[in-house]
Every structure is written in C-alpha cells, then in structure tokens.
Short mmCIF file of C-alpha atoms in Angstrom, two decimals:
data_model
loop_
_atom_site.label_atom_id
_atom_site.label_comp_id
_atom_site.label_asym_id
_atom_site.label_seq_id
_atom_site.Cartn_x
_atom_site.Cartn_y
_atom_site.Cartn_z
CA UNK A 27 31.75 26.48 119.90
CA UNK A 28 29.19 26.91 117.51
CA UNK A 29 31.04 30.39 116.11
CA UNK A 30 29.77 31.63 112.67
CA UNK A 31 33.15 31.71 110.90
CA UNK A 32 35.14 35.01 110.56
CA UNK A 33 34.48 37.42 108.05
CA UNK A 34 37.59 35.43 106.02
CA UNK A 35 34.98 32.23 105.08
CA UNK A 36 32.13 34.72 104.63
CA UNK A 37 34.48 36.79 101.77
CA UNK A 38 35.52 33.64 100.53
CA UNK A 39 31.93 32.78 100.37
CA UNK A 40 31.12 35.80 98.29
CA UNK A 41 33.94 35.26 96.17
CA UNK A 42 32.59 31.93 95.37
CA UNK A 43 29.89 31.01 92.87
CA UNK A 44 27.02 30.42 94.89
CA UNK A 45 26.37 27.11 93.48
CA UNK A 46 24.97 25.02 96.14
CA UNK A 47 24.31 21.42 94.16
CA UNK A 48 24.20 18.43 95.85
CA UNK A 49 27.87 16.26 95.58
CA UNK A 50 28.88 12.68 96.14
CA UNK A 51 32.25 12.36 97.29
CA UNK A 52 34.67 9.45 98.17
CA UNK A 53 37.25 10.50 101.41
CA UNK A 54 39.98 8.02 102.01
CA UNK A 55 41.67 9.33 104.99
CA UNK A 56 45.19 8.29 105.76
CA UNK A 57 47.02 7.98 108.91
CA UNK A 58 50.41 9.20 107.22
CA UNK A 59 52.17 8.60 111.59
CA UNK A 60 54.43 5.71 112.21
CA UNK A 61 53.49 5.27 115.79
CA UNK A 62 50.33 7.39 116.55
CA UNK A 63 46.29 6.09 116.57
CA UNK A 64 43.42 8.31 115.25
CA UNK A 65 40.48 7.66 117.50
CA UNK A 66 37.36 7.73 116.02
CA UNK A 67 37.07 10.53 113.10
CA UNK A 68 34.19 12.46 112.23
CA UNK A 69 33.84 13.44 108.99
CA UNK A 70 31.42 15.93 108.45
CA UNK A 71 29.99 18.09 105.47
CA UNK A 72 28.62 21.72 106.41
CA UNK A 73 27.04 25.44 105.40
CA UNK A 74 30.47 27.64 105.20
CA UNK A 75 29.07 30.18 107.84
CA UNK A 76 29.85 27.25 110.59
CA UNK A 77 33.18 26.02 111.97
CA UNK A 78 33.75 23.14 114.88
CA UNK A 79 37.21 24.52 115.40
CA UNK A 80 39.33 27.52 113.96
CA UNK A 81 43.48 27.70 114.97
CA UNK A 82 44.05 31.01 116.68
CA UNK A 83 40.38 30.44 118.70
CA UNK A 84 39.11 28.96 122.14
CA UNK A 85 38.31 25.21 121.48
CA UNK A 86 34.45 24.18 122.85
CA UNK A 87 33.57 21.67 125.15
CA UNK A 88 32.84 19.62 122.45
CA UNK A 89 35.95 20.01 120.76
CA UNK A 90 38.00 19.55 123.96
CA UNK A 91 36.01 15.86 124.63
CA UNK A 92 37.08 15.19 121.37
CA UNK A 93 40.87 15.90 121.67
CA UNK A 94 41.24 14.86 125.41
CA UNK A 95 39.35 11.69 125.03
CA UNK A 96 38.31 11.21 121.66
CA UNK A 97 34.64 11.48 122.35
CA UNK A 98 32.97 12.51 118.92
CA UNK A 99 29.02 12.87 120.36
CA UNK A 100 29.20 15.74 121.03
CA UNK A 101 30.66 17.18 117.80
CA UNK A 102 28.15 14.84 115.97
CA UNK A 103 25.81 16.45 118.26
CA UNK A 104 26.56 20.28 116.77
CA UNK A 105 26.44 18.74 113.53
CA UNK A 106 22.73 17.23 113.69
CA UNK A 107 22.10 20.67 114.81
CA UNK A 108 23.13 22.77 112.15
CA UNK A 109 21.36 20.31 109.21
CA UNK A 110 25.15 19.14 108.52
CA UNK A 111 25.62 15.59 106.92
CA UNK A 112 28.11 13.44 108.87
CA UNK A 113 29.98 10.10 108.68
CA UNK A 114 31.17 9.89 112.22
CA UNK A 115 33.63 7.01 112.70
CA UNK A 116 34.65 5.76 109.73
CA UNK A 117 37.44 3.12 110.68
CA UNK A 118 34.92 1.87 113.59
CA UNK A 119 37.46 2.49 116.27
CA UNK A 120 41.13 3.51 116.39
CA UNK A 121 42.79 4.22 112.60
CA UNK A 122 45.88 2.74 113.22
CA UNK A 123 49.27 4.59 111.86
CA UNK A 124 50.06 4.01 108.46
CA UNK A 125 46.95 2.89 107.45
CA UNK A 126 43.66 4.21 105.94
CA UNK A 127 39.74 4.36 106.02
CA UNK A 128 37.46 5.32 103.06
CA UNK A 129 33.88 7.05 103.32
CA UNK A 130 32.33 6.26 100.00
CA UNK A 131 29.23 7.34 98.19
CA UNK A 132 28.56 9.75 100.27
CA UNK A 133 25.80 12.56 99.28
CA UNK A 134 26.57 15.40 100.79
CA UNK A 135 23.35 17.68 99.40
CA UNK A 136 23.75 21.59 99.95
CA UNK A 137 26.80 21.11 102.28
CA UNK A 138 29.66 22.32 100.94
CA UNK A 139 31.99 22.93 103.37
CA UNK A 140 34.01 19.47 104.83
CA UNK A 141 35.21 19.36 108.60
CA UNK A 142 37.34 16.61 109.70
CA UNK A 143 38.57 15.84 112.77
CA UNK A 144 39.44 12.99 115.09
CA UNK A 145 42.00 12.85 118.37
CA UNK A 146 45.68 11.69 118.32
CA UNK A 147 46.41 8.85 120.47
CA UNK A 148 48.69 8.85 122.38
CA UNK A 149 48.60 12.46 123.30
CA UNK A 150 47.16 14.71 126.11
CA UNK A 151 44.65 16.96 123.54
CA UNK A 152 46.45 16.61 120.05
CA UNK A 153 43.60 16.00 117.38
CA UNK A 154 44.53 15.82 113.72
CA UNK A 155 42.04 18.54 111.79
CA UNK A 156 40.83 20.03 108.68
CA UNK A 157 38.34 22.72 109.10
CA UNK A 158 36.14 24.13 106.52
CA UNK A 159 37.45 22.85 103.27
CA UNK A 160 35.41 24.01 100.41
CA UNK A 161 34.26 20.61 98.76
CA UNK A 162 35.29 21.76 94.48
CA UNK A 163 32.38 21.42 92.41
CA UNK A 164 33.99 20.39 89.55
CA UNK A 165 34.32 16.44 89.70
CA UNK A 166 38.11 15.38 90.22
CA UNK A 167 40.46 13.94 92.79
CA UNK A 168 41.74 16.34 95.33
CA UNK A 169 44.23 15.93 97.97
CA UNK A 170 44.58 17.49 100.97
CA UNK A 171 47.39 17.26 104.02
CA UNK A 172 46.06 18.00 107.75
CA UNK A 173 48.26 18.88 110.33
CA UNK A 174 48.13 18.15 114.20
CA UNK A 175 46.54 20.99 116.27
CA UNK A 176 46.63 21.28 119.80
CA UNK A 177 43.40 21.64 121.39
CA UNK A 178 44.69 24.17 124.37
CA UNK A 179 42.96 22.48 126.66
CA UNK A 180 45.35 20.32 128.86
CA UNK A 181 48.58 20.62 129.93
CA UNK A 182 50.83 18.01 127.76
CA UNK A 183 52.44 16.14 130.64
CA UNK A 184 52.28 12.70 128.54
CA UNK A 185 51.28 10.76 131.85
CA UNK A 186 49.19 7.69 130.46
CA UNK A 187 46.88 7.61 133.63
CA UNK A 188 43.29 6.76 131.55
CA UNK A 189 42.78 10.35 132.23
CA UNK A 190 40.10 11.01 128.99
CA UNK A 191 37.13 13.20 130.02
CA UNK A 192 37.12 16.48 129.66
CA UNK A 193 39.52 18.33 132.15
CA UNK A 194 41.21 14.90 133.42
CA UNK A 195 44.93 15.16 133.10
CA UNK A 196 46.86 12.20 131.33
CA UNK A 197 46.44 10.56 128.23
CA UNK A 198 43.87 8.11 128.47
CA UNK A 199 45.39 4.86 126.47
CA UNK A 200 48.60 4.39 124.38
CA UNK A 201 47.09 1.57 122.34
CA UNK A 202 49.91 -0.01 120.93
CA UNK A 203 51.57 -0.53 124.73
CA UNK A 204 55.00 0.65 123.35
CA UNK A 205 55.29 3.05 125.78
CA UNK A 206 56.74 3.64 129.54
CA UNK A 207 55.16 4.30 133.06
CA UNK A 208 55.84 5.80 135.87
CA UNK A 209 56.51 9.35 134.47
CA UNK A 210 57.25 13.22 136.01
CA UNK A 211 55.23 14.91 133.63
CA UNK A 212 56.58 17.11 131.00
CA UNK A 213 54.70 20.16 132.16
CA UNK A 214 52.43 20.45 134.70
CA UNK A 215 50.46 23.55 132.73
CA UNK A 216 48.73 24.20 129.07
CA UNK A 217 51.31 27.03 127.67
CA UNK A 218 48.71 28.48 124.70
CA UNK A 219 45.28 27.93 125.75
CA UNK A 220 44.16 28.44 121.97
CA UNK A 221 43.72 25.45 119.48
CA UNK A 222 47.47 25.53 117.84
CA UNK A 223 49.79 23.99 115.99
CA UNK A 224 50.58 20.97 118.65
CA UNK A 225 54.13 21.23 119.33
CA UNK A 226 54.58 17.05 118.69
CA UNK A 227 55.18 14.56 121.38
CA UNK A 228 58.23 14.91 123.43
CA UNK A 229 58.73 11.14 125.01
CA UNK A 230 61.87 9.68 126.32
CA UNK A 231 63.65 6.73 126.37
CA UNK A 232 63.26 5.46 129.56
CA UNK A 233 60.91 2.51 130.31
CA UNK A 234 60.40 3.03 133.89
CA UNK A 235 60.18 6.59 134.73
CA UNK A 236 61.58 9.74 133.15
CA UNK A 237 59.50 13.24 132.27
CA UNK A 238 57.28 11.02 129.41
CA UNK A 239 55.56 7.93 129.27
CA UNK A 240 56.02 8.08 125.70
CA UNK A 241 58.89 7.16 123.76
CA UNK A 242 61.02 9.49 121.90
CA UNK A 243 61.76 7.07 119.05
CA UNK A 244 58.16 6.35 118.43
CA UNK A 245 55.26 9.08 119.67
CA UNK A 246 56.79 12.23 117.85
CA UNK A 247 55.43 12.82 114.81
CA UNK A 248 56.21 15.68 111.88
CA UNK A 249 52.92 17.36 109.89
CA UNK A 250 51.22 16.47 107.77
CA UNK A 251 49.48 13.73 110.41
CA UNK A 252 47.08 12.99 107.28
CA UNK A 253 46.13 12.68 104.03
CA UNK A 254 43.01 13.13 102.68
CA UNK A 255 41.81 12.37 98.75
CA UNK A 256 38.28 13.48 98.08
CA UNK A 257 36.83 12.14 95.03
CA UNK A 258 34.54 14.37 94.00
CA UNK A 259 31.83 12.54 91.26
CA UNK B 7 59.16 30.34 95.31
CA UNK B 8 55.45 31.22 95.90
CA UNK B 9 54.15 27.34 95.29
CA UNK B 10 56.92 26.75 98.04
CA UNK B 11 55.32 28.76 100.39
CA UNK B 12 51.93 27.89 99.80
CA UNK B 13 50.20 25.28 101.79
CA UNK B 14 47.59 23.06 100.35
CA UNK B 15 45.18 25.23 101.96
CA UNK B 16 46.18 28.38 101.03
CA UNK B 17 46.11 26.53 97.52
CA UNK B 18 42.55 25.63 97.76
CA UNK B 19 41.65 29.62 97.86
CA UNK B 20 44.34 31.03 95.59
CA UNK B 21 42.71 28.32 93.07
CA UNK B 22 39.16 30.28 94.09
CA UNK B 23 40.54 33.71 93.49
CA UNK B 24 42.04 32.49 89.96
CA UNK B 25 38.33 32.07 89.15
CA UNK B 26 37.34 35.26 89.62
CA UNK B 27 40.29 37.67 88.74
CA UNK B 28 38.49 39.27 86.22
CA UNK B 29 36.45 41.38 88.58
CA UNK B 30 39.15 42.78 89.98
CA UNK B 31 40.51 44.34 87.09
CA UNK B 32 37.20 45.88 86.22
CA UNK B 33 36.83 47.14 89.63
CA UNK B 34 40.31 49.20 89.62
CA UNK B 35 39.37 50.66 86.10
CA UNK B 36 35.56 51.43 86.85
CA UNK B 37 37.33 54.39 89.11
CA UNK B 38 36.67 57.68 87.06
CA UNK B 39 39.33 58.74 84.62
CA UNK B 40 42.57 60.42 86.35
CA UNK B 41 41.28 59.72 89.55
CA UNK B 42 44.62 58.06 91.61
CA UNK B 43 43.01 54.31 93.11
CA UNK B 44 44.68 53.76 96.63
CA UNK B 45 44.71 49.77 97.30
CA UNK B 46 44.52 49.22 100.92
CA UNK B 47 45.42 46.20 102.59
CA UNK B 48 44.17 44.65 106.01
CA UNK B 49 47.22 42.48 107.05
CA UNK B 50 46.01 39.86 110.06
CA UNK B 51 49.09 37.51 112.09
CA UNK B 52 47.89 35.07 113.65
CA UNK B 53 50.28 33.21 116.28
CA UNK B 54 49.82 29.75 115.90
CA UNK B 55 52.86 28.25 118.02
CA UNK B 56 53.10 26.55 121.63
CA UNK B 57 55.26 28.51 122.78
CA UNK B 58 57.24 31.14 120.90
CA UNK B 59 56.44 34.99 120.82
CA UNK B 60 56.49 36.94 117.39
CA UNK B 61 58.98 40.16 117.70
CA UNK B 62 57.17 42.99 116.34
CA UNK B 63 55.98 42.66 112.89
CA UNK B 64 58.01 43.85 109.65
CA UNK B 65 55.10 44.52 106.57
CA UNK B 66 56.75 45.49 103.08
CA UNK B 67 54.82 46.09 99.97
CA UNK B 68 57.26 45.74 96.82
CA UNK B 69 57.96 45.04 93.10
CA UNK B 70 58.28 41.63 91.64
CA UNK B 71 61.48 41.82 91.04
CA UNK B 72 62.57 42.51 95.11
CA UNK B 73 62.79 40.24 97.74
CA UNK B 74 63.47 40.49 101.63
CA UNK B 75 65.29 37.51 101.80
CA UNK B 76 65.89 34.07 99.82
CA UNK B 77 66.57 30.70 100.68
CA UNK B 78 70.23 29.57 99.45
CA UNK B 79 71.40 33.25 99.84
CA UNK B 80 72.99 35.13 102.99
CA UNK B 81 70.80 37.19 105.20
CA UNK B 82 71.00 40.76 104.65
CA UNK B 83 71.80 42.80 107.80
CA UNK B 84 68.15 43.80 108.61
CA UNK B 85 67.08 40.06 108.44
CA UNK B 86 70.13 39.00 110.46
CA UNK B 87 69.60 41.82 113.17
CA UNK B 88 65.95 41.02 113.05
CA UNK B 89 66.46 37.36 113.20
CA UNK B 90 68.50 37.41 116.29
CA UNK B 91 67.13 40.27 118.34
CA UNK B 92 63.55 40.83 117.20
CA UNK B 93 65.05 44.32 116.45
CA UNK B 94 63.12 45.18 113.10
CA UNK B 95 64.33 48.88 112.94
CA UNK B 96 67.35 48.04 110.30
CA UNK B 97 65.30 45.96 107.77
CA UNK B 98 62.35 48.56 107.77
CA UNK B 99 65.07 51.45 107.45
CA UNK B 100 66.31 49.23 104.26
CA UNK B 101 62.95 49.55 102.53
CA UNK B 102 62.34 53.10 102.98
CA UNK B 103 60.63 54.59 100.12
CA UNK B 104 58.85 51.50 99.87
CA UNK B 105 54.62 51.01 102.00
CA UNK B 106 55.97 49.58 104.87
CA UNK B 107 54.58 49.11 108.27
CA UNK B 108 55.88 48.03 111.98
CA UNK B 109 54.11 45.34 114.34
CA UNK B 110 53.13 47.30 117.27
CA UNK B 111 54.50 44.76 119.78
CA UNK B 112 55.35 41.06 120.41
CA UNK B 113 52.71 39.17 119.29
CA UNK B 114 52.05 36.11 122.43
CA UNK B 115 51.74 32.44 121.24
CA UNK B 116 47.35 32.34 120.83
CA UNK B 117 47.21 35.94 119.89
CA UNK B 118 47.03 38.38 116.98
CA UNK B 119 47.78 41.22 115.73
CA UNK B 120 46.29 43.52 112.66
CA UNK B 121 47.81 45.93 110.82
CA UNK B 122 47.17 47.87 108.06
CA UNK B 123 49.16 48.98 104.38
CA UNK B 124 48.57 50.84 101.34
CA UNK B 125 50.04 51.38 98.28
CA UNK B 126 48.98 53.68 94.70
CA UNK B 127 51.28 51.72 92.97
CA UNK B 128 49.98 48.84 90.75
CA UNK B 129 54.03 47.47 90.07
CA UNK B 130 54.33 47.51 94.57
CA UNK B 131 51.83 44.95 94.86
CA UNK B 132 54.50 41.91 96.24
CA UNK B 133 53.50 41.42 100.08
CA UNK B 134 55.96 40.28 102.16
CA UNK B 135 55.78 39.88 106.05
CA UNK B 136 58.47 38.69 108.34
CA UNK B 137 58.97 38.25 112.60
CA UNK B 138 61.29 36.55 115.34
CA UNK B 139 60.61 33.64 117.11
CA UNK B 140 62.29 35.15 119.94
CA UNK B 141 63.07 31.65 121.60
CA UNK B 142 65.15 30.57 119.09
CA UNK B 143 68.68 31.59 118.24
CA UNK B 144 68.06 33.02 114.96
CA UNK B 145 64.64 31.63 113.45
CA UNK B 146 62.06 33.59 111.85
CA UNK B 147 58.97 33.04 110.25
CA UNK B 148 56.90 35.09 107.33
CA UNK B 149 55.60 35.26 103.99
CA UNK B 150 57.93 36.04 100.58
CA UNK B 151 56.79 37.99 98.29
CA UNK B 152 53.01 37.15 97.40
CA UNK B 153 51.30 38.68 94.98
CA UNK B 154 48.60 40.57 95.25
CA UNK B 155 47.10 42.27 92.52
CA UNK B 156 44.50 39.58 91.89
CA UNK B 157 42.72 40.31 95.35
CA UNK B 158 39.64 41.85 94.20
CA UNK B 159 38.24 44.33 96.60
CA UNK B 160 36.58 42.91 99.75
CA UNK B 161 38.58 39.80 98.78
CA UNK B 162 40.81 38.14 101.26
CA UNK B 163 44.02 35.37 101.15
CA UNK B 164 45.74 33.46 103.67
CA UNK B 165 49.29 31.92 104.04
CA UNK B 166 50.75 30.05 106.43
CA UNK B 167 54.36 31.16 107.71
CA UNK B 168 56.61 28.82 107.36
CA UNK B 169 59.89 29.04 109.31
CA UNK B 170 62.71 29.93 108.21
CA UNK B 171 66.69 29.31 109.88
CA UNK B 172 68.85 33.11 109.05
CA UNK B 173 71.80 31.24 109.19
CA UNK B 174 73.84 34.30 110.74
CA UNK B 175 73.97 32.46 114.50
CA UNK B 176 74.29 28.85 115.31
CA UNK B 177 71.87 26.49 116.99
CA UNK B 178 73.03 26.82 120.45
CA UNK B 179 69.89 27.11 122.21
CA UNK B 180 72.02 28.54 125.15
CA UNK B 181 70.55 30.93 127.75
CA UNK B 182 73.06 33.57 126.91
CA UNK B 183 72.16 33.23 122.99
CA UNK B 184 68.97 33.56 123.15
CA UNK B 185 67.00 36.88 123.40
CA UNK B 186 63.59 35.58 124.15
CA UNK B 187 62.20 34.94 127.81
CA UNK B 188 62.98 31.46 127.57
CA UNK B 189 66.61 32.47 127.44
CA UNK B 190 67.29 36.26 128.28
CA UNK B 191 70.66 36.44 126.49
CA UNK B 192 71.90 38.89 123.77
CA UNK B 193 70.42 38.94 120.72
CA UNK B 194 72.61 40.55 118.04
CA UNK B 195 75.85 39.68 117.46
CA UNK B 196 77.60 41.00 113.93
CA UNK B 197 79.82 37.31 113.95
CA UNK B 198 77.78 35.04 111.28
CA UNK B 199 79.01 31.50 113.10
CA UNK B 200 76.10 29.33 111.78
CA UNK B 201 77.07 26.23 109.91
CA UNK B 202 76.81 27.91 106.45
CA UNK B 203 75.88 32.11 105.73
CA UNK B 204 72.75 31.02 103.87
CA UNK B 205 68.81 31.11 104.65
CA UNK B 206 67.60 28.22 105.18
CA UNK B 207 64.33 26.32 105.93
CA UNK B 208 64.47 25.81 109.92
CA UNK B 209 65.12 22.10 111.32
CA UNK B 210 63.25 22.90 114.20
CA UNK B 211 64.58 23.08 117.93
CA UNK B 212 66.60 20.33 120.12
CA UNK B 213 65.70 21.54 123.56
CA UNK B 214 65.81 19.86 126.86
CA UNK B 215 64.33 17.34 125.94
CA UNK B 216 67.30 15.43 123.75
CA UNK B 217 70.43 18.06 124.87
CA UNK B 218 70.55 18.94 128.66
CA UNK B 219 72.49 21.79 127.38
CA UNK B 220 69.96 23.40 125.53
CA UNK B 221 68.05 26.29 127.47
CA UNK B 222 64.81 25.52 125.59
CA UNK B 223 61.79 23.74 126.87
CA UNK B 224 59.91 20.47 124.91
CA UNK B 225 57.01 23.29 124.62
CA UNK B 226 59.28 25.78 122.84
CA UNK B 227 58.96 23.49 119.86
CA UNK B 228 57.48 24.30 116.74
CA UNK B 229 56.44 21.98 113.46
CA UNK B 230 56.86 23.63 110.02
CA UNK B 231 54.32 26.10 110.36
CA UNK B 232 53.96 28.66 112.90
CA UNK B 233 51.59 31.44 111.83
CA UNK B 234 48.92 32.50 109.42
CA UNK B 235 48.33 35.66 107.37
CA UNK B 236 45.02 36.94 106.06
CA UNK B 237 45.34 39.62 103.81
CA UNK B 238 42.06 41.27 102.80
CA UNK B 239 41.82 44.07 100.74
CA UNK B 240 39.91 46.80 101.78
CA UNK B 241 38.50 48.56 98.85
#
C-alpha cells in the first residue's frame, strides 16, 4: 500500500524543522526472542509522506508476502520507487533469536524517515516492525524497541505445512525444528483483518498432534521482539 | 507516571514537540486582549488488539493534580463498574463539571473511533482516556493524565494504551464472568474478590489455550499494548 501517511506524520512534519541533510547512520538490530527467527529484514530510509505499513490499516500485497512468507522484493520494490535508500537483508538470511545484525555506514541522503520490517518465523503473518521513525538530526545513539504486529492477513492456525506465498495457509518453516506436527489448527479464520498488535504464538506441548505445531514453552514471545540502536554520525 | 506510560515512540514525538513549545505559547497569547481562547481537542482510538472490543469510550479533561485512577491504589466505583461491564455512565457522572465526553459505541478490534473535547481552561489541560476490554474479567486500557498544554495548534501526540488489571474481579475468565461476546456473563458485581483491591498493570489472559476452564480463546490475547491515541489540537 503505497498510502501517503495520515495527516498525524504530515503535522509532525510541520512541526519539525525542515532540515533535510544528508545522515550516516549505524542500525544494529537485535533479535531480543528466545525461540523465534527474523527472516530477511529490510531496512529502509524514506520521505515522511510514505509508509509500507501503519497499525490500525489494511496491509498491501507487498506487506502480506512479507509477513506470510518473508518475501522482501516486493517491499524493496515500493522502496526503489519512491527514491527511498534501502539495506534489504542485512543478516543474509534468517536473524536468529538472541542475536544481532548491524547496517553500518550507511548514507541515507534526504531520507529521513526509517522503516523496518522483516517476518517472524515461526508464525502464520507475524512480522516484527517499526514504521516511520524520524531519523534525529542531532548525532547520538538512539534506541528504539519494535513490537510484533500481525499482518491481518491469515488466519493463525500455526500448521507448519511450507504454506509461504501470499494467501497459502500454514507457516512455511520453523527453522530451528523444535516444533510438533500433525496439528488441528488453532483457528481456521483471521479475527482482525487490520495489521495489529499480533496476539503471540499460542503452541502446545504436544509433539504429535494437538491445536499447534508450535510449542508453548518456546514460540510465544512478549514485545518488544527488537531492539534497534541507530547511531546517528 | 507519564514516562511510564509513554512508549519509546510516543517518546520520539513528545521529544519533537519539546522543541518547539515556544510557539504554542505565542499562539494562545497572539488572541486579542479579553478575548476567551477555546482549546479544542481531536481525540482519535485506535483498536489495535486481535480480538477484544473497546466499551464505549470515557474522555476527561482535568487539572494536574486529578487522576482517574492510579496504579497501587483501589479502583474507584466508576473505574470498577466500567472495568467490569463496559458501563461508563458512573465514572463520567464522577467528573461532572469537568470537559468530558462519551465513546459513541464499542469500538471492534481494527477499528476507530474519533471524538472530540474542549476546554477554556488553561489549569484542565490533563487528558485522560479510558475503555473495557470487554473479554476480559475486569481489564481496561487508556491513557493517565497527559499533558497537554504544549500541543501547539494544528499539533498532534500519540500514546499507546497500555492495559491495565482494576483489581475489583478476579481472573476467572469464566463464561458467566465475563460481559463481552466471548463470554456473555454479568458484568458488574459490587464484591471486589480480586487477589488484592489495587490497580494494577494487566498480566495478560490464560485462555483455552493453558486452562480448559477458561472461556477465552488463544485469539482473545493481548501483549502490553492494545490501542493508540492521537490527540491533535484543533486550533
């Protein structure tokens, strides 16, 4: 959804000294989960009057490919488009929990707006988010928690059946195998079809059937998902 | 108590508004002399949640010396009423005198609502904004008494709602305790049978999913926050 953003970014906007210089920033992004993957991230630096998601909105196609199969192009894809400057895929591959990437050096010219997002793994459409963060101007160290949003997209029945494109059911991998098979389904239907606060993995304990293939004592996870530090230079 | 509330994003743009306060006080005095300045505020909920309907909205503008509720102290009858039933008749009839103004309906998981408030009062200028997750036995969610006089006009500020336990019901997540459609049970009861007669950050929900007992579904959950407010001043 390539939405200009609501009249709340374009107040803050005014409200802001319109001091476009160019930045270089350092992101470290941290997986702050004990048992839950970030698929490849996109990190991407933007004009404020643009947003790739916004809670409380419909999630686009792009968005959705992201969170249901952790498909990036097309978000990269919106980016190119709108003259945005973007490190997509930082950790080359999945960011495992409890562990961290860094995007360094990175000039982000008149963009001054930072977007990240990347799915949650396991999980049916869970992607961990921050959308439009104004990047400070003064130089510093800034931190910044993300939570887990739920794209809205697909129902979250926790069935790991490879189901990843767009409109599949099932989560498409639970990389670290620690999981069960042979699940019911949680629910069979998406209950907000708005990007929201994701409710957090369910799971149970049971190996070998049960409503989850996920395990209760591993998948759930409390926000923040992430931590971000942005070095600005 | 306001740092608690805030969230690191709601952080980022009170830290942009600090920057340019000044303009708000000249706007106010740039009115003519003797002329009365009414601040008007566009208040905007936003249901962020899976699964839990807002009760109708309770919007209070106050001093900074009020508040509707605190954590560590017992809910006053409005909250408790309001917590449990959705029923915000009592709290609003508590603040009377004060700018207040009533949610026109539940507000559905995805959805909105915008309402309006207005004060002439420079020393009323403490928002505070409060609902029912109605699938819950006695959880609410809002905003405590933020300030604010340093929204320029035009300006806006947003909070997240954090969720908060009334501590006037327990936990049961039974059918019969819980007024919501997840549930259907009563709502109010005047017995205060929670584990302690205090407010409380919410621990969140059990459900079905680890207590067959519970009434509540795995999509009924919620994490920390629930629900944003944009306030934007109007003139």
């Amino acid at each position: 959804m390539l939405k200009s953003t609501s009249t709340i970014a374009a107040l803050m906007m005014s409200a802001t000294p319109l001091l476009a210089s160019a930045q270089v920033i350092d992101v470290k992004i941290t997986n702050l989960t004990q048992g839950i993957y970030f698929t490849p991230i996109l990190a991407t630096a933007h004009s404020p009057e643009y947003s790739l998601f916004q809670a409380g909105q419909m999630a686009s196609p792009e968005l959705q490919a992201m969170a249901e199969g952790g498909d990036i192009s097309g978000l990269v894809a919106i980016a190119d488009s709108i003259g945005a400057s973007s490190r997509a895929n930082p950790a080359e591959g999945l960011l495992a929990p409890a562990s961290y990437t860094m995007v360094s050096d990175w000039d982000t010219g008149d963009n001054s707006t930072l977007t990240v997002v990347a799915m949650l793994l396991p999980t049916n459409d869970g992607f961990v988010g921050l959308n439009s963060w104004t990047i400070p101007e003064q130089a510093g160290t800034y931190t910044v928690y993300l939570n887990g949003y739920d794209a809205g997209t697909e129902a979250n029945d926790e069935i790991v059946n490879g189901g990843g494109m767009p409109g599949a059911p099932g989560i498409p991998a639970n990389p670290a195998g620690n999981g069960g098979m042979g699940a019911t389904g949680v629910i069979a239907e998406e209950v907000n079809s708005m990007i929201h606060i994701h409710p957090g993995n369910v799971g149970d304990s049971d190996p070998e059937g049960g409503i989850s293939d996920l395990d209760s004592r591993i998948h759930r996870w409390l926000n923040p998902v992430a931590k971000l530090t942005v070095t600005v230079k | 108590m306001k740092t608690y509330l805030f969230s690191s994003l709601a952080v980022a743009s009170a830290l942009a508004l600090t920057a340019c306060g000044g303009s708000s006080n000249n706007s106010s005095t740039s009115q003519g002399a003797g002329m009365t300045t009414v601040y008007e505020y566009q208040i905007t909920v936003e249901n962020l949640t899976a699964g839990q309907p807002f009760s109708p909205l309770a919007v209070v503008l106050h001093g900074s010396d009020q508040m509707l509720w605190q954590i560590g102290e017992p809910a006053s009858d409005g909250i408790e009423l309001m917590a449990e039933s959705g029923d915000n008749s009592m709290l609003l009839s508590a603040v009377s005198g004060l700018p207040a103004t009533a949610g026109t309906g539940i507000i559905m998981p995805g959805s909105s609502e915008m309402v309006m408030i207005s004060t002439e009062d420079m020393s009323l200028m403490r928002l505070s904004a409060t609902t029912m997750l109605v699938n819950t036995n006695d959880a609410f969610a809002g905003i405590n008494a933020v300030d604010l006089s340093g929204l320029a006009a035009n300006e806006s500020m947003s909070w997240y709602l954090n969720t908060y336990d009334a501590g006037t019901e327990f936990n049961s997540e039974t059918a019969e305790s819980i007024p919501g459609p997840a549930g259907g049970g009563e709502g109010f009861s005047a017995i205060r049978d929670d584990v302690m007669n205090k407010i409380s950050r919410h621990s969140g929900l059990v459900t079905q999913a680890d207590d067959s007992m519970s009434a509540l579904a795995p999509w009924h959950r919620f994490d920390s926050m629930v629900g944003k407010v944009t306030v934007t001043r109007m003139n």
